PDB file of C-alpha atoms in Angstrom:
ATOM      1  CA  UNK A 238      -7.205   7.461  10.394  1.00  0.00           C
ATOM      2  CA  UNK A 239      -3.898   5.649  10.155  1.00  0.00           C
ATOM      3  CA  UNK A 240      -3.055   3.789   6.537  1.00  0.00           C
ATOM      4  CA  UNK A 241      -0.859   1.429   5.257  1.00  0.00           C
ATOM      5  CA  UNK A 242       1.750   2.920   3.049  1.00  0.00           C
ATOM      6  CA  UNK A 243      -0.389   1.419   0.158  1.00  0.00           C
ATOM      7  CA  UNK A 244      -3.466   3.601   1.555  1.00  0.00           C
ATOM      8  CA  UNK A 245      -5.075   0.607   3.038  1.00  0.00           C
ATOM      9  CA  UNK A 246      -6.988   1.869   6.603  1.00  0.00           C
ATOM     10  CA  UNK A 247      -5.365   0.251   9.246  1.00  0.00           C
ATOM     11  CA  UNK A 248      -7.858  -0.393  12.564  1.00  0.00           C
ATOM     12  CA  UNK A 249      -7.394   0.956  15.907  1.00  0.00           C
ATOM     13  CA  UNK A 250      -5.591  -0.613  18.287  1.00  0.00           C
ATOM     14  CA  UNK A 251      -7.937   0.351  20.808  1.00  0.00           C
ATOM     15  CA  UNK A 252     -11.488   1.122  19.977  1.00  0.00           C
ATOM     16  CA  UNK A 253     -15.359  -0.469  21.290  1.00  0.00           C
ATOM     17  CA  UNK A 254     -16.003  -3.507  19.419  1.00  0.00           C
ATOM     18  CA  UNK A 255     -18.509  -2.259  16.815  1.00  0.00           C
ATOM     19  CA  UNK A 256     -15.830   0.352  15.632  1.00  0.00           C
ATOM     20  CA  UNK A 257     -13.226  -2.326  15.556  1.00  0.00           C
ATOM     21  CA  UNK A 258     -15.738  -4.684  13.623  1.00  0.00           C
ATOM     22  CA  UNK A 259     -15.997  -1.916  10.530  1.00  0.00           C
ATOM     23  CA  UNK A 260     -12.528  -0.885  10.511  1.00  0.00           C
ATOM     24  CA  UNK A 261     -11.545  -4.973  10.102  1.00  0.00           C
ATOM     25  CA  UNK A 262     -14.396  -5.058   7.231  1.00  0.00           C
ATOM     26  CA  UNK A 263     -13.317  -2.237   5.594  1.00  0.00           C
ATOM     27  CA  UNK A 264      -9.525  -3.623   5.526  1.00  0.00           C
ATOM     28  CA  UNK A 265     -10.070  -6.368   3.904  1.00  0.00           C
ATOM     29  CA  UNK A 266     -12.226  -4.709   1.729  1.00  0.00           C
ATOM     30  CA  UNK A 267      -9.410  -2.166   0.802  1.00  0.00           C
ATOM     31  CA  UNK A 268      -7.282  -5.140   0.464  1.00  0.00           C
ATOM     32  CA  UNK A 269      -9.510  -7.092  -2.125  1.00  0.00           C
ATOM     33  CA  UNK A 270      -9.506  -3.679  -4.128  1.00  0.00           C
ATOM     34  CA  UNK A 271      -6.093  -3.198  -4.058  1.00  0.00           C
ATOM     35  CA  UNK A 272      -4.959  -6.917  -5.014  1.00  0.00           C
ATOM     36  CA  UNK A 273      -6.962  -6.226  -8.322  1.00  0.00           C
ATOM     37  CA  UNK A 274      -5.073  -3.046  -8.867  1.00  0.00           C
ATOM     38  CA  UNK A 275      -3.063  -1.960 -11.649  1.00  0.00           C
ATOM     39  CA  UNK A 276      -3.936  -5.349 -13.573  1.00  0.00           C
ATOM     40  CA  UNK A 277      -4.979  -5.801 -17.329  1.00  0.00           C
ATOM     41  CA  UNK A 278      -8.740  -7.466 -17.998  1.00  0.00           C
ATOM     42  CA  UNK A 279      -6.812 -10.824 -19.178  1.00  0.00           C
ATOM     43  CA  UNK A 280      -4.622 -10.748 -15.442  1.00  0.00           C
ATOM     44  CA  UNK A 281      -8.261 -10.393 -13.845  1.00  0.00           C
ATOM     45  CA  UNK A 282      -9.505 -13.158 -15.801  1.00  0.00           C
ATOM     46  CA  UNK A 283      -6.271 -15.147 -15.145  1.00  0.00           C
ATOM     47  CA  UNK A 284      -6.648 -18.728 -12.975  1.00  0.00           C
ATOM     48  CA  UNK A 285      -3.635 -19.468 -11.487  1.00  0.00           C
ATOM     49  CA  UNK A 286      -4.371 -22.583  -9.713  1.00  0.00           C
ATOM     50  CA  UNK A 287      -5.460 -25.379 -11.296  1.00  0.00           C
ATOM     51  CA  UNK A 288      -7.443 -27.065 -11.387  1.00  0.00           C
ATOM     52  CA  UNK A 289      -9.578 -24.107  -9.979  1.00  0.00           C
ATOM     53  CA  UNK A 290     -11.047 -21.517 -12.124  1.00  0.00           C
ATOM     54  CA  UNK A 291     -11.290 -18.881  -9.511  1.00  0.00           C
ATOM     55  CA  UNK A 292      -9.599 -15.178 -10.789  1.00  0.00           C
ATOM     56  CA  UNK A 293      -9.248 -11.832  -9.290  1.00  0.00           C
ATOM     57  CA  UNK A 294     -12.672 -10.777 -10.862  1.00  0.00           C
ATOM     58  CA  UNK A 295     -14.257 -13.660  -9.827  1.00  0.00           C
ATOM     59  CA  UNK A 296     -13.355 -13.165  -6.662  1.00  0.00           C
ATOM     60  CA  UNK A 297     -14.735  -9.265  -6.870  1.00  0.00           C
ATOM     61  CA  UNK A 298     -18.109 -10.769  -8.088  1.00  0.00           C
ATOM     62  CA  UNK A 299     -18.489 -13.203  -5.425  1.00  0.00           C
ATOM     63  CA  UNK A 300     -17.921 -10.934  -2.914  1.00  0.00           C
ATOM     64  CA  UNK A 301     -20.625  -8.617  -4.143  1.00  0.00           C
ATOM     65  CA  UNK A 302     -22.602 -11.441  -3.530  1.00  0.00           C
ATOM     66  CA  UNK A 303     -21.458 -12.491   0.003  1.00  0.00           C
ATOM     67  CA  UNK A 304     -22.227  -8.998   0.539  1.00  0.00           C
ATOM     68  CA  UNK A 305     -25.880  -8.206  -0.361  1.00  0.00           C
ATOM     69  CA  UNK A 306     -26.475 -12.239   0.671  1.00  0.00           C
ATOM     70  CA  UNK A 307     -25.617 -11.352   4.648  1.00  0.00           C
ATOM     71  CA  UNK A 308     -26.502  -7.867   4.949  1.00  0.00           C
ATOM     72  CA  UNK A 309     -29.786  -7.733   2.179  1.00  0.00           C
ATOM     73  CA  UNK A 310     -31.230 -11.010   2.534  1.00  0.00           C
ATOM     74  CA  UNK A 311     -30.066 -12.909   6.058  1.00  0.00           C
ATOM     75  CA  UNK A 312     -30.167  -9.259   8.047  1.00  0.00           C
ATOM     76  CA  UNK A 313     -32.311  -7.191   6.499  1.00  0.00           C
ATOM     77  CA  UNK A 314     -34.424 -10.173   5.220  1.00  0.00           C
ATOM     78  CA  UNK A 315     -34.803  -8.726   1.720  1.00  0.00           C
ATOM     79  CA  UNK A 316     -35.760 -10.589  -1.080  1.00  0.00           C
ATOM     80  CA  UNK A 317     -33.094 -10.120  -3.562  1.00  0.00           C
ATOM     81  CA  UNK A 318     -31.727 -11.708  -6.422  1.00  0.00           C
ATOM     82  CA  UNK A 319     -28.171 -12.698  -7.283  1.00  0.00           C
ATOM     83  CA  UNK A 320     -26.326  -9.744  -8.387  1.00  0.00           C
ATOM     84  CA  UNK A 321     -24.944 -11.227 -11.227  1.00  0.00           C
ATOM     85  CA  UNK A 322     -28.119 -13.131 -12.059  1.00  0.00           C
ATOM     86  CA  UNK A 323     -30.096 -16.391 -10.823  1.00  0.00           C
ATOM     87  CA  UNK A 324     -27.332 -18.624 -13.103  1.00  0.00           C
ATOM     88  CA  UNK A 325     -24.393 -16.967 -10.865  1.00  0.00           C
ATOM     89  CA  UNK A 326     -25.715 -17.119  -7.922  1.00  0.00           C
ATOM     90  CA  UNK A 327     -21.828 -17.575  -6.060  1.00  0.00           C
ATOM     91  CA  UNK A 328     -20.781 -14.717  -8.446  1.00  0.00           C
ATOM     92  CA  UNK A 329     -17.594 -16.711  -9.969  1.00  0.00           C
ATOM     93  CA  UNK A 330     -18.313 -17.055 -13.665  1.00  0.00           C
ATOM     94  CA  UNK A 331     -17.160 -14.520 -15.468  1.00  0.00           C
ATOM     95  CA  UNK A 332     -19.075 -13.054 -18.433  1.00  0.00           C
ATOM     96  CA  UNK A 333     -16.894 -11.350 -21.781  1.00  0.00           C
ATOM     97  CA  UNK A 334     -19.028  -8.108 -21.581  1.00  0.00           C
ATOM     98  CA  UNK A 335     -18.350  -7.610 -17.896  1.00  0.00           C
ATOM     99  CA  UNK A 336     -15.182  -6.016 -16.959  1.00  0.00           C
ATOM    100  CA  UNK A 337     -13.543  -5.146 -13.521  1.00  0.00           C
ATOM    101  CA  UNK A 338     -14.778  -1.498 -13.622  1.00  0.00           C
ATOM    102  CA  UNK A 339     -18.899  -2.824 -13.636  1.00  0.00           C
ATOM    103  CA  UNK A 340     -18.246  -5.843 -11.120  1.00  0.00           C
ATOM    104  CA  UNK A 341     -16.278  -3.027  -8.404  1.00  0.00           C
ATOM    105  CA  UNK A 342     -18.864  -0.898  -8.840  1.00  0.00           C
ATOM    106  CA  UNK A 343     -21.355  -3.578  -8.068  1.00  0.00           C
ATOM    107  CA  UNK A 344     -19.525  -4.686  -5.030  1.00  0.00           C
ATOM    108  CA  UNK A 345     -19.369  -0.892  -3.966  1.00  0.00           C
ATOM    109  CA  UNK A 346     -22.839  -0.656  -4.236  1.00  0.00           C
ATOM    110  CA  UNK A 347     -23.218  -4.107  -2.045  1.00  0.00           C
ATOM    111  CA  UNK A 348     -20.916  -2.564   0.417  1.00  0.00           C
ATOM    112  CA  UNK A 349     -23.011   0.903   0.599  1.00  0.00           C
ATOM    113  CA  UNK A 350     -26.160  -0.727   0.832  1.00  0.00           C
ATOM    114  CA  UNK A 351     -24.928  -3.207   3.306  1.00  0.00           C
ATOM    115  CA  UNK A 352     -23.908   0.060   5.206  1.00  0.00           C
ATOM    116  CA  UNK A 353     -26.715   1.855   5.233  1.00  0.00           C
ATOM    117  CA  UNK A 354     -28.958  -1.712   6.417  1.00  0.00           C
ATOM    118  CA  UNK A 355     -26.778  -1.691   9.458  1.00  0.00           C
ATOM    119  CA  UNK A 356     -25.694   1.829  10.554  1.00  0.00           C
ATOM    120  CA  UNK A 357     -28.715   2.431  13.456  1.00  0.00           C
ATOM    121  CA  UNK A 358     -28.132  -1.540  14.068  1.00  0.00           C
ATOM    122  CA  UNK A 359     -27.073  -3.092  17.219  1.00  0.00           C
ATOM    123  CA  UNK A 360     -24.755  -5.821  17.201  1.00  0.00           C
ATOM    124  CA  UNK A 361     -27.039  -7.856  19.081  1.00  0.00           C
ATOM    125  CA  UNK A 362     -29.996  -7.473  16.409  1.00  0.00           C
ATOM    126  CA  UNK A 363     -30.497 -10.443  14.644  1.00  0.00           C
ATOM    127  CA  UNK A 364     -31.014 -11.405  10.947  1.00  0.00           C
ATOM    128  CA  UNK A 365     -32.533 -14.841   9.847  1.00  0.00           C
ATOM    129  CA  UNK A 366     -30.980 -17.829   8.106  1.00  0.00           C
ATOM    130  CA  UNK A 367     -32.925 -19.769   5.747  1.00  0.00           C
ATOM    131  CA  UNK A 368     -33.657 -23.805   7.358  1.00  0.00           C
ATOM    132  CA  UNK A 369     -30.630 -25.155   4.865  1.00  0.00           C
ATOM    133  CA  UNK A 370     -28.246 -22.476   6.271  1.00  0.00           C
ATOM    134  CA  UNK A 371     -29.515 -22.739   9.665  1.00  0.00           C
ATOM    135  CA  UNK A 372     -28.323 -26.280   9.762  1.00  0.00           C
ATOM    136  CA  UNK A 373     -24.601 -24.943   9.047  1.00  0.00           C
ATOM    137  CA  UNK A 374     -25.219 -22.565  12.023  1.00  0.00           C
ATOM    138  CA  UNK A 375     -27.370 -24.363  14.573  1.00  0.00           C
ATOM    139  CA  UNK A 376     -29.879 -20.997  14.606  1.00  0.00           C
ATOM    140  CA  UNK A 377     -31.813 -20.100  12.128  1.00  0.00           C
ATOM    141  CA  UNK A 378     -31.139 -16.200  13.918  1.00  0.00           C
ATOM    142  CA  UNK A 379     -27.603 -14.799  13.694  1.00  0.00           C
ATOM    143  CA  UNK A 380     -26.093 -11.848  15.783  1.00  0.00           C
ATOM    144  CA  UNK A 381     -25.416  -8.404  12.842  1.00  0.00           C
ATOM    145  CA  UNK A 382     -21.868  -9.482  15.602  1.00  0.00           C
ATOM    146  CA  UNK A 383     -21.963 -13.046  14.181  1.00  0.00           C
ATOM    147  CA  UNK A 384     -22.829 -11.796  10.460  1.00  0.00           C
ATOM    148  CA  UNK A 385     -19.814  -8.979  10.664  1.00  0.00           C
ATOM    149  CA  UNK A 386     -17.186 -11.821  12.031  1.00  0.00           C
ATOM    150  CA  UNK A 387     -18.296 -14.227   9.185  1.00  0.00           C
ATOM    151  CA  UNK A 388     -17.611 -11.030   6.837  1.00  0.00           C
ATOM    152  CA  UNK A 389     -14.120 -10.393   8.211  1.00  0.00           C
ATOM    153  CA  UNK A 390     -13.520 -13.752   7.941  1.00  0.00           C
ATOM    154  CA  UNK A 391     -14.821 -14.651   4.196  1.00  0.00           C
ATOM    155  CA  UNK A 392     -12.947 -11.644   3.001  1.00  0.00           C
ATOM    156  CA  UNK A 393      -9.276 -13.164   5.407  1.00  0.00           C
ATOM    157  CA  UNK A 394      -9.990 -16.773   3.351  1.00  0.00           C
ATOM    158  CA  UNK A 395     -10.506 -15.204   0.024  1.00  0.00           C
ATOM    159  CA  UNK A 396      -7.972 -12.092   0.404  1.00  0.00           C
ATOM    160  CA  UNK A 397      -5.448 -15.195   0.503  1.00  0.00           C
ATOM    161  CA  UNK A 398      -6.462 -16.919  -2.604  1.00  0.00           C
ATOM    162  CA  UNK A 399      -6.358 -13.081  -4.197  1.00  0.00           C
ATOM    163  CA  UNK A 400      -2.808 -12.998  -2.917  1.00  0.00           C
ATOM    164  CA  UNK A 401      -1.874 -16.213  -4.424  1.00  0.00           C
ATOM    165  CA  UNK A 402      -3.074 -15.454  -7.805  1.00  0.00           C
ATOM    166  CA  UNK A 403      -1.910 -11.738  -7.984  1.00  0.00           C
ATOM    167  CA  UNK A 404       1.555 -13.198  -6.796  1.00  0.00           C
ATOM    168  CA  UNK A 405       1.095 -15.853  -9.839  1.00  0.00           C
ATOM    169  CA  UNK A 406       0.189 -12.954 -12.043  1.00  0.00           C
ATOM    170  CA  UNK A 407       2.934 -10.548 -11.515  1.00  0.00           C
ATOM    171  CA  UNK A 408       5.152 -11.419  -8.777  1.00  0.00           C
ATOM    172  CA  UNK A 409       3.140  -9.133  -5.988  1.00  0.00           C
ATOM    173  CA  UNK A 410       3.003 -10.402  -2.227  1.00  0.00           C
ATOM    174  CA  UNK A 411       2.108  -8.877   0.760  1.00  0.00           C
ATOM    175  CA  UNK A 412      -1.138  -8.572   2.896  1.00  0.00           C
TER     176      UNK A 412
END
């Protein structure tokens, strides 16, 4: 597997779609990681655009949420709560006692378990949206295909409001 020089997996240029699906996940899950790298707790904490309150860790959190929301509840149709509990249920607010080392290894865990709930999948199985969400949609039954673009694409949006605030924090650009 091919990286970027900052260790990033880049995805083939030629591969079936299910295998290009994962490696596109998996960037811009190496590219969340790596915009919180090498920061201090009050950089992670740090809102750089106001009037928003969104930070770094906030946006780790949320995404451990978008996580176990489409692959726990909507594919595997488990009934799970919030990771960070029932009054977080987006995953922004940030709490003192939690630090960037317990919300990654919550996301990891999202991402694993998410994993493991699709690996003997087919991309044409189908998960259920709730009536509220189904009105978004038009279905209440999405494609594991239509969940896995909606992933790549949550993680695009909010891997560009990580780059704006790490670029606030210290300067850092780049995809």
């Amino acid at each position: 597997m091919n990286t970027t020089p900052d260790g990033r997996p880049i995805p083939p240029a030629h591969a079936d779609e299910r295998t290009m699906l994962e490696a596109w996940l998996d960037f811009h899950r190496a590219t969340l990681n790596l915009k919180c790298s090498g920061l201090k707790e009050d950089q992670l904490r740090f809102a750089a655009a106001s009037p928003s309150s969104m930070t770094l860790l906030g946006l780790v959190q949320h995404m451990a949420e978008v996580e176990r929301n489409w692959f726990q509840r909507v594919f595997a149709g488990h009934n799970v709560s919030p990771v960070f509990g029932e009054s977080n249920h987006d995953g922004f607010a940030l709490q003192a006692e939690r630090g960037l080392d317990e919300a990654v290894a919550a996301w990891r865990a999202e991402v694993s378990r998410g994993r493991e709930l699709i690996a003997d999948a087919g991309l044409d199985d189908c998960g259920r949206l709730s009536e509220q969400e189904a009105g978004h949609v038009g279905d209440q039954g999405v494609s594991l295909r239509w969940i896995m673009l909606h992933m790549i694409e949550e993680y695009a949006r909010h891997n560009g409001h990580a780059d704006l605030i790490r670029e606030q924090i210290d300067g850092s650009t780049g995809t």
